[in-house]
Coordinates of C-alpha atoms and ligand atoms in Angstrom, one line a residue:
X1 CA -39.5 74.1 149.5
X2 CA -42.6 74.9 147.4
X3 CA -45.9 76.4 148.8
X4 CA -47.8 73.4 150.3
X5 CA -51.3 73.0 147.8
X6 CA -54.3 72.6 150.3
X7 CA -57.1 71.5 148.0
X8 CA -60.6 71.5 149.3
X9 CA -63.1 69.3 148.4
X10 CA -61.7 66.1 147.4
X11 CA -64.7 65.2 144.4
X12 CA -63.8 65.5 140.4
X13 CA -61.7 68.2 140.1
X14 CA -60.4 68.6 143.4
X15 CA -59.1 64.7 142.8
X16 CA -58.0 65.4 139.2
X17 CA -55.8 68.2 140.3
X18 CA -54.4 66.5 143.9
X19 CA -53.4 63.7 142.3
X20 CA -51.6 65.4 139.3
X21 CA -49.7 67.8 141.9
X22 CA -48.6 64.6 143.9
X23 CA -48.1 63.2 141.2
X24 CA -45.4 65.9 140.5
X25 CA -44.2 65.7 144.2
X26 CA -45.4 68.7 145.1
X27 CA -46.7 68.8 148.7
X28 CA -50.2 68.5 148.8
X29 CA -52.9 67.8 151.7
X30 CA -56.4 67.2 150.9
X31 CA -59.3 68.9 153.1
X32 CA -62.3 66.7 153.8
X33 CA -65.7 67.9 154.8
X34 CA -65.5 66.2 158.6
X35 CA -63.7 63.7 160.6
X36 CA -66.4 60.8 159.2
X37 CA -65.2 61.6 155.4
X38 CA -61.0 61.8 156.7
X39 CA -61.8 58.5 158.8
X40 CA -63.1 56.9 155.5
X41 CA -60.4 58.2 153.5
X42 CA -57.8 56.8 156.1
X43 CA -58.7 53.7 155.0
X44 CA -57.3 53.6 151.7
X45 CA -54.4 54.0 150.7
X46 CA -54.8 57.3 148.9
X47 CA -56.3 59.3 145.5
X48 CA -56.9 57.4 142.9
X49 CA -56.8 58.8 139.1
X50 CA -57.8 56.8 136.4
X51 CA -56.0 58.0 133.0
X52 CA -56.4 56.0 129.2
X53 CA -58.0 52.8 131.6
X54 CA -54.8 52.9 133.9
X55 CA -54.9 54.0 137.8
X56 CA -52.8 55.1 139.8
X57 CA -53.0 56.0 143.5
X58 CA -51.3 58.9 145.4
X59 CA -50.8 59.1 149.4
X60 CA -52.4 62.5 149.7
X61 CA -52.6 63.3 153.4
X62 CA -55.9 64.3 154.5
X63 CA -57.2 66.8 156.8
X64 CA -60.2 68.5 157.8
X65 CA -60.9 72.1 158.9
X66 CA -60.0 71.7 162.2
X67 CA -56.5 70.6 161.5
X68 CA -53.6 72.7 162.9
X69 CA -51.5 74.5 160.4
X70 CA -51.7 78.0 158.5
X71 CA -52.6 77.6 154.6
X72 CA -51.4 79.9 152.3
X73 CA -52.2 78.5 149.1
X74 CA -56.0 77.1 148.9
X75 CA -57.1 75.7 145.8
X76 CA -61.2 75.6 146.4
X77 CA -62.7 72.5 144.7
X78 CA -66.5 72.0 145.7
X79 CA -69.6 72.8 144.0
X80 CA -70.5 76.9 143.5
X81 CA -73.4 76.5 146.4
X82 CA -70.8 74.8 149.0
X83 CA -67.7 77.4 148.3
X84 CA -68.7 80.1 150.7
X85 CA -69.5 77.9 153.8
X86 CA -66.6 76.0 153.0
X87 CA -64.3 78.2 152.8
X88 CA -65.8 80.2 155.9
X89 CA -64.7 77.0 157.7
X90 CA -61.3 77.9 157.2
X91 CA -61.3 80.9 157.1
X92 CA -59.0 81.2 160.9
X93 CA -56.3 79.3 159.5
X94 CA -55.6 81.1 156.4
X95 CA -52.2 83.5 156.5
X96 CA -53.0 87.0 156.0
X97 CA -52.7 86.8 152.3
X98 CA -53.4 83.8 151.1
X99 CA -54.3 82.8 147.3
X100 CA -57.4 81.0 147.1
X101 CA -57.7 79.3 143.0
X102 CA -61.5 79.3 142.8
X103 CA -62.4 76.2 140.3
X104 CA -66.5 77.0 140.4
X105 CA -68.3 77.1 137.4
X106 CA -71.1 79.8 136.7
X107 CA -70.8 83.2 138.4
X108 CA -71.5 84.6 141.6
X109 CA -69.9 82.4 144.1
X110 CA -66.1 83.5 143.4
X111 CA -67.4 87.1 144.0
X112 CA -69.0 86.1 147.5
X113 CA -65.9 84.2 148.1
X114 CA -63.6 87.4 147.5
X115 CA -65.8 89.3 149.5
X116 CA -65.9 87.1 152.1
X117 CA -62.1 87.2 152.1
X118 CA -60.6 91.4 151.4
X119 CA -57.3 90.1 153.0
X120 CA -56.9 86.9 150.3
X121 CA -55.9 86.7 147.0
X122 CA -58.8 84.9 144.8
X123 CA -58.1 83.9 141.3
X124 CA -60.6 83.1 139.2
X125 CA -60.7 79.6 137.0
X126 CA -62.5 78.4 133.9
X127 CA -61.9 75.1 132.8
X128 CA -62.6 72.7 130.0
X129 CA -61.2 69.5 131.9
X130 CA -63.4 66.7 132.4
X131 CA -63.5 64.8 135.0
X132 CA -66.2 62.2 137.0
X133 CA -66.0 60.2 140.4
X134 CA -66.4 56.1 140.2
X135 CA -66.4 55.9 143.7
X136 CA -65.2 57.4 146.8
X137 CA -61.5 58.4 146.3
X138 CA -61.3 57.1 142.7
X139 CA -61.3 59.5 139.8
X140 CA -61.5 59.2 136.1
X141 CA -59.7 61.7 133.9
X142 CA -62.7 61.8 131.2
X143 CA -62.0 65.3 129.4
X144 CA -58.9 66.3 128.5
X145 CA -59.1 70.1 128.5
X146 CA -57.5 73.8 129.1
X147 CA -57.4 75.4 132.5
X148 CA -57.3 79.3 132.5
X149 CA -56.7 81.4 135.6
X150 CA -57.1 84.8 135.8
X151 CA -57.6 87.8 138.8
X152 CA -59.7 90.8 137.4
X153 CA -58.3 93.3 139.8
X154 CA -54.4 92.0 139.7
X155 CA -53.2 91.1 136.5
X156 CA -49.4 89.8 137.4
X157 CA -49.4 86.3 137.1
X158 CA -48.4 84.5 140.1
X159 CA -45.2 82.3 140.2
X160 CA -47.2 79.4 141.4
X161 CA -47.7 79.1 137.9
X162 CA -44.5 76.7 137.7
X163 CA -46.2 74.0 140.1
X164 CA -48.8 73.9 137.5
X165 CA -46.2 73.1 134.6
X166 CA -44.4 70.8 136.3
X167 CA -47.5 69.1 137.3
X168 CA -48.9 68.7 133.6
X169 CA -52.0 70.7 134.0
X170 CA -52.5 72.7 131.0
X171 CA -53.4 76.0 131.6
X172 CA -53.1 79.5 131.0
X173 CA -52.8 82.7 132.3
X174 CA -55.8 85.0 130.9
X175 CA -56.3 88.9 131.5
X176 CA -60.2 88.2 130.8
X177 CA -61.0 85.9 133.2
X178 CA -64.3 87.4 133.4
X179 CA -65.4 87.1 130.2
X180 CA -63.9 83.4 130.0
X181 CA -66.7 82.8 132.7
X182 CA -69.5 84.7 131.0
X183 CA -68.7 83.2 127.9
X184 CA -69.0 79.6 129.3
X185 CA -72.5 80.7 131.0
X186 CA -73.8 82.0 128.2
X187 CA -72.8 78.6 126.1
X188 CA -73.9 76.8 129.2
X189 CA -77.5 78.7 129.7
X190 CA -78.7 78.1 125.8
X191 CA -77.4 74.6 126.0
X192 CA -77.9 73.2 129.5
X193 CA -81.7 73.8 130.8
X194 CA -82.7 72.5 127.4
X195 CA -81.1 69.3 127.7
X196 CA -83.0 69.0 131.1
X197 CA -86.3 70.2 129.8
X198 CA -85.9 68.1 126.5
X199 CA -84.2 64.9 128.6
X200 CA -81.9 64.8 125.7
X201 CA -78.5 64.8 124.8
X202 CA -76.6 68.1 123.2
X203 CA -76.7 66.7 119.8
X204 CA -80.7 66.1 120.3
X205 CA -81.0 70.4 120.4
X206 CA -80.6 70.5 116.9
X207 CA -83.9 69.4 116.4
X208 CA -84.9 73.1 118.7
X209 CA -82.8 75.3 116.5
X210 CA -85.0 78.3 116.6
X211 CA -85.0 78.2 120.9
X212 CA -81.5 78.2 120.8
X213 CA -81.2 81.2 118.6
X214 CA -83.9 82.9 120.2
X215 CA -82.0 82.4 123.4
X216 CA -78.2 83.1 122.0
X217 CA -79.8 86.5 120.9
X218 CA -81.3 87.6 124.6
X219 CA -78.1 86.2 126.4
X220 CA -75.9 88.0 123.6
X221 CA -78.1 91.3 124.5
X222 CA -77.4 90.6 128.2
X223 CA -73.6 90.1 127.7
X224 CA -73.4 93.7 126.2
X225 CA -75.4 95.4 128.9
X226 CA -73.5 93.8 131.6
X227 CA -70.3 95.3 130.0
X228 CA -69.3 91.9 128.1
X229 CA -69.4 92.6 124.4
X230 CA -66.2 90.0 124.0
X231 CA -68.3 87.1 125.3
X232 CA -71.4 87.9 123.2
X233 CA -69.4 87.8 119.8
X234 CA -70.7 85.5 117.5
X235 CA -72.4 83.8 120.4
X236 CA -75.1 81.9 118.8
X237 CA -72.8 79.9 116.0
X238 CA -70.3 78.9 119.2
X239 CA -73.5 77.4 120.6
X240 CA -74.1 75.3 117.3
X241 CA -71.0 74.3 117.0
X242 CA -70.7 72.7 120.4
X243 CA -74.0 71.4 120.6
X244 CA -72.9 69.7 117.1
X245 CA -69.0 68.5 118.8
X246 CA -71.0 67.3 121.6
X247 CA -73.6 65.6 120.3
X248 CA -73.2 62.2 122.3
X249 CA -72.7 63.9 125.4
X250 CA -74.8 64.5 128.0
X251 CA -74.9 67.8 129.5
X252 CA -73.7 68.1 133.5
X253 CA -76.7 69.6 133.9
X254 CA -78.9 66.6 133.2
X255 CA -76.7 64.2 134.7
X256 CA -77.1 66.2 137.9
X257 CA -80.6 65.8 137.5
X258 CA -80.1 62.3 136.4
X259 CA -78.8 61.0 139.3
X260 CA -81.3 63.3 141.7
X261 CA -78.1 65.5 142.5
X262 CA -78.4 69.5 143.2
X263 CA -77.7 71.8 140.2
X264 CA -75.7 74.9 139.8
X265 CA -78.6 76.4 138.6
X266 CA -78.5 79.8 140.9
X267 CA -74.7 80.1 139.7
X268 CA -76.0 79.9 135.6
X269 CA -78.9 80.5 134.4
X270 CA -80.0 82.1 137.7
X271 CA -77.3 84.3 137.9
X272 CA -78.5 85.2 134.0
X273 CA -81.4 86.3 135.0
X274 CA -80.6 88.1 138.1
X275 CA -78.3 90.6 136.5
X276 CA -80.5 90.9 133.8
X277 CA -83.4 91.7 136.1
X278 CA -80.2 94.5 137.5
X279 CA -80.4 96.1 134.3
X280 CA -84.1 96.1 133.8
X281 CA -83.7 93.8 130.6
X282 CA -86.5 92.4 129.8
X283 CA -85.7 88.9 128.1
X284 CA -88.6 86.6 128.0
X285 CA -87.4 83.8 126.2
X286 CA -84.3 83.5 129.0
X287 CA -87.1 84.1 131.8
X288 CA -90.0 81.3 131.0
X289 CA -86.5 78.9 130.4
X290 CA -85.4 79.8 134.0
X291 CA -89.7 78.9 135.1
X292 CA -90.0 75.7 133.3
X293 CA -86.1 74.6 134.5
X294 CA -87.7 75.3 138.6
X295 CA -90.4 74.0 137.8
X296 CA -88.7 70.4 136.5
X297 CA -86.7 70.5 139.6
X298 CA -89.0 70.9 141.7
X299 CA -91.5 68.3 140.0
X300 CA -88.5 65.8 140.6
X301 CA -87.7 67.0 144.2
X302 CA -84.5 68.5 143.7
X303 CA -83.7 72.2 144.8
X304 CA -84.5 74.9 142.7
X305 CA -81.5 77.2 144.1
Ligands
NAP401 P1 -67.9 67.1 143.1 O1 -67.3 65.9 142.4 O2 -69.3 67.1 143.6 O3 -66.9 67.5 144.3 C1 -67.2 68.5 145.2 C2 -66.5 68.1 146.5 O4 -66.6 69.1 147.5 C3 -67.1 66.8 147.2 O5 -66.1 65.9 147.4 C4 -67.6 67.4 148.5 O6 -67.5 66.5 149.6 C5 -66.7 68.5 148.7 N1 -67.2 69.5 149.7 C6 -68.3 70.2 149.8 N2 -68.4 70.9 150.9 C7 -67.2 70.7 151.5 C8 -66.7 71.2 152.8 N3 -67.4 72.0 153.5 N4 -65.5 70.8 153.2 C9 -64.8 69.9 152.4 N5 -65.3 69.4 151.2 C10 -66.5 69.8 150.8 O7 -67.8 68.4 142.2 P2 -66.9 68.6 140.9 O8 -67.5 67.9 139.7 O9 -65.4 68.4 141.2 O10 -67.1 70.2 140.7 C11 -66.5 71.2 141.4 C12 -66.7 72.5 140.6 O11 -65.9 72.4 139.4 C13 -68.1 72.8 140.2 O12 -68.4 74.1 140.3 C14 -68.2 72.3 138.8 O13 -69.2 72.9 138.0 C15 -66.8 72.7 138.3 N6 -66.3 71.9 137.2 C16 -66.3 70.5 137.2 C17 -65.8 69.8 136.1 C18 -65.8 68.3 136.1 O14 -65.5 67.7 135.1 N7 -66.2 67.6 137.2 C19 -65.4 70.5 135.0 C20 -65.3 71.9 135.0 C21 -65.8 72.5 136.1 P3 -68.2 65.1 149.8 O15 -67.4 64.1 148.9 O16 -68.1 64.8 151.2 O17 -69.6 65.3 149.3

């Protein structure tokens, strides 16, 4: 009998990857944030994934922190600012050494997590999935994408692994999950807060060409220094060319701030500059985009953390 999934949060992602592992028959039970949330979801009949226009719902049991039963496997699906508190929540149910499968994007939270945690197991994810909520419980599959999972201090793979395969997540095993994750801020910190400031979409950027490659050379220069020289290779041309394959999009970043939800700000371009400021780097251009971001948040009443 497989390792029972506990996924927590049950938005995007943590819906995307529920309903695939159900999908597969795995055992799975969902975590919801309190008994309000696990009464609403009682009412339905499950998780709903929405794949090429076609749904299909799953009968996920759901839970909430409180619920009886050690978890050994947690798969952590909220946003980078909710992980810690979330995770402290269950934090007296968890076997001795559990895996916890960290899915935040940015930096900083899987390392409070870990520390929060020196019994567990964290492993670190980067993915390029997409993946939006219509409503409550209902999910559409918008991206499909490439999972990578990686722990920077254990590099055997879990056997876990085979859940994921049978599931039909695509993913892979990387030794560098670290700079997976500083590779994706750095794309995300030149491309992101623009679109914001700008209130454009990705393609729109081309028209800013020079502040992009003013700001691909600072974050390459902050890559190196923080011991990242993979992630800072050819940097500035990775930004063009997904600012070009991406034109129509808009970034997650502005549709946070379209619909007047929190950022990850403090987890990306925050994080940028704080270890930046750690290696007394001085990188103006990075700095005054960090300002003017706040200072659009804060103008639209959304936090600026
Ligand atoms: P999301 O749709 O906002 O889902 C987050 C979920 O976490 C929500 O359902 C929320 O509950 C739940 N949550 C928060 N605190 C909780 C708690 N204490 N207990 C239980 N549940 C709790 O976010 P997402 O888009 O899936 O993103 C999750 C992470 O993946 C982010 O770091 C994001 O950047 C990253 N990511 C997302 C995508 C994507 O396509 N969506 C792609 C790549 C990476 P409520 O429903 O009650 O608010």
């Amino acid at each position: 009998m497989s390792t029972t999934w506990h996924v927590l949060g049950a938005g995007s992602l943590g819906t995307l990857w529920a309903a695939r592992l159900a999908r597969a028959r795995l055992p799975v039970r969902l975590i919801l944030r309190d008994h309000a949330r696990l009464a609403s979801y009682q009412t339905g009949k499950g998780l709903t994934l929405v794949e090429h226009g076609v749904a299909h719902t799953y009968p996920v049991v759901g839970e909430t922190s409180d619920s009886p039963g050690p978890i050994h496997r947690l798969l952590v699906a909220c946003k980078a600012y909710d992980a810690q508190e979330a995770v402290a929540q269950l934090e007296h149910r968890l076997a001795p050494h559990a895996e916890l499968i960290l899915l935040q994007n940015g930096l900083g939270s899987q390392d409070a997590v870990a520390a929060q945690l020196p019994q567990a197991r964290c492993i670190f994810a980067s993915s390029t999935e997409g993946a939006f909520r219509e409503s409550d419980w209902r999910v559409v599959f918008a991206g499909h994408g490439y999972t990578w999972l990686g722990d920077a201090s254990h590099p055997t793979p879990p056997l876990w692994l085979d859940d994921l395969q049978a599931a039909g997540i695509p993913h892979a095993w990387s030794t560098d999950i670290l700079t997976r994750l500083w590779r994706k801020l750095a794309l995300n910190c030149a491309i992101n807060p623009l679109t914001v400031l700008y209130q454009c979409r990705n393609g729109e950027l081309q028209a800013h060409q020079c502040e992009v490659a003013t700001l691909c050379a600072e974050l390459a220069e902050l890559l190196e220094c923080c011991g990242q020289p993979a992630a800072a290779q050819d940097l500035q041309s990775e930004v063009e060319r997904v600012i070009q394959a991406t034109a129509a999009n808009y970034s997650s970043m502005y549709q946070d701030v379209a619909n007047a939800r929190r950022t990850e700000i403090s987890y990306l371009l925050g994080y940028a500059c704080q270890a930046a400021a750690r290696h007394q780097l001085t990188l103006p251009h990075l700095q005054q985009l960090q300002v003017r971001l706040v200072q659009q948040l804060s103008a639209r009443g959304l936090p600026s953390d």
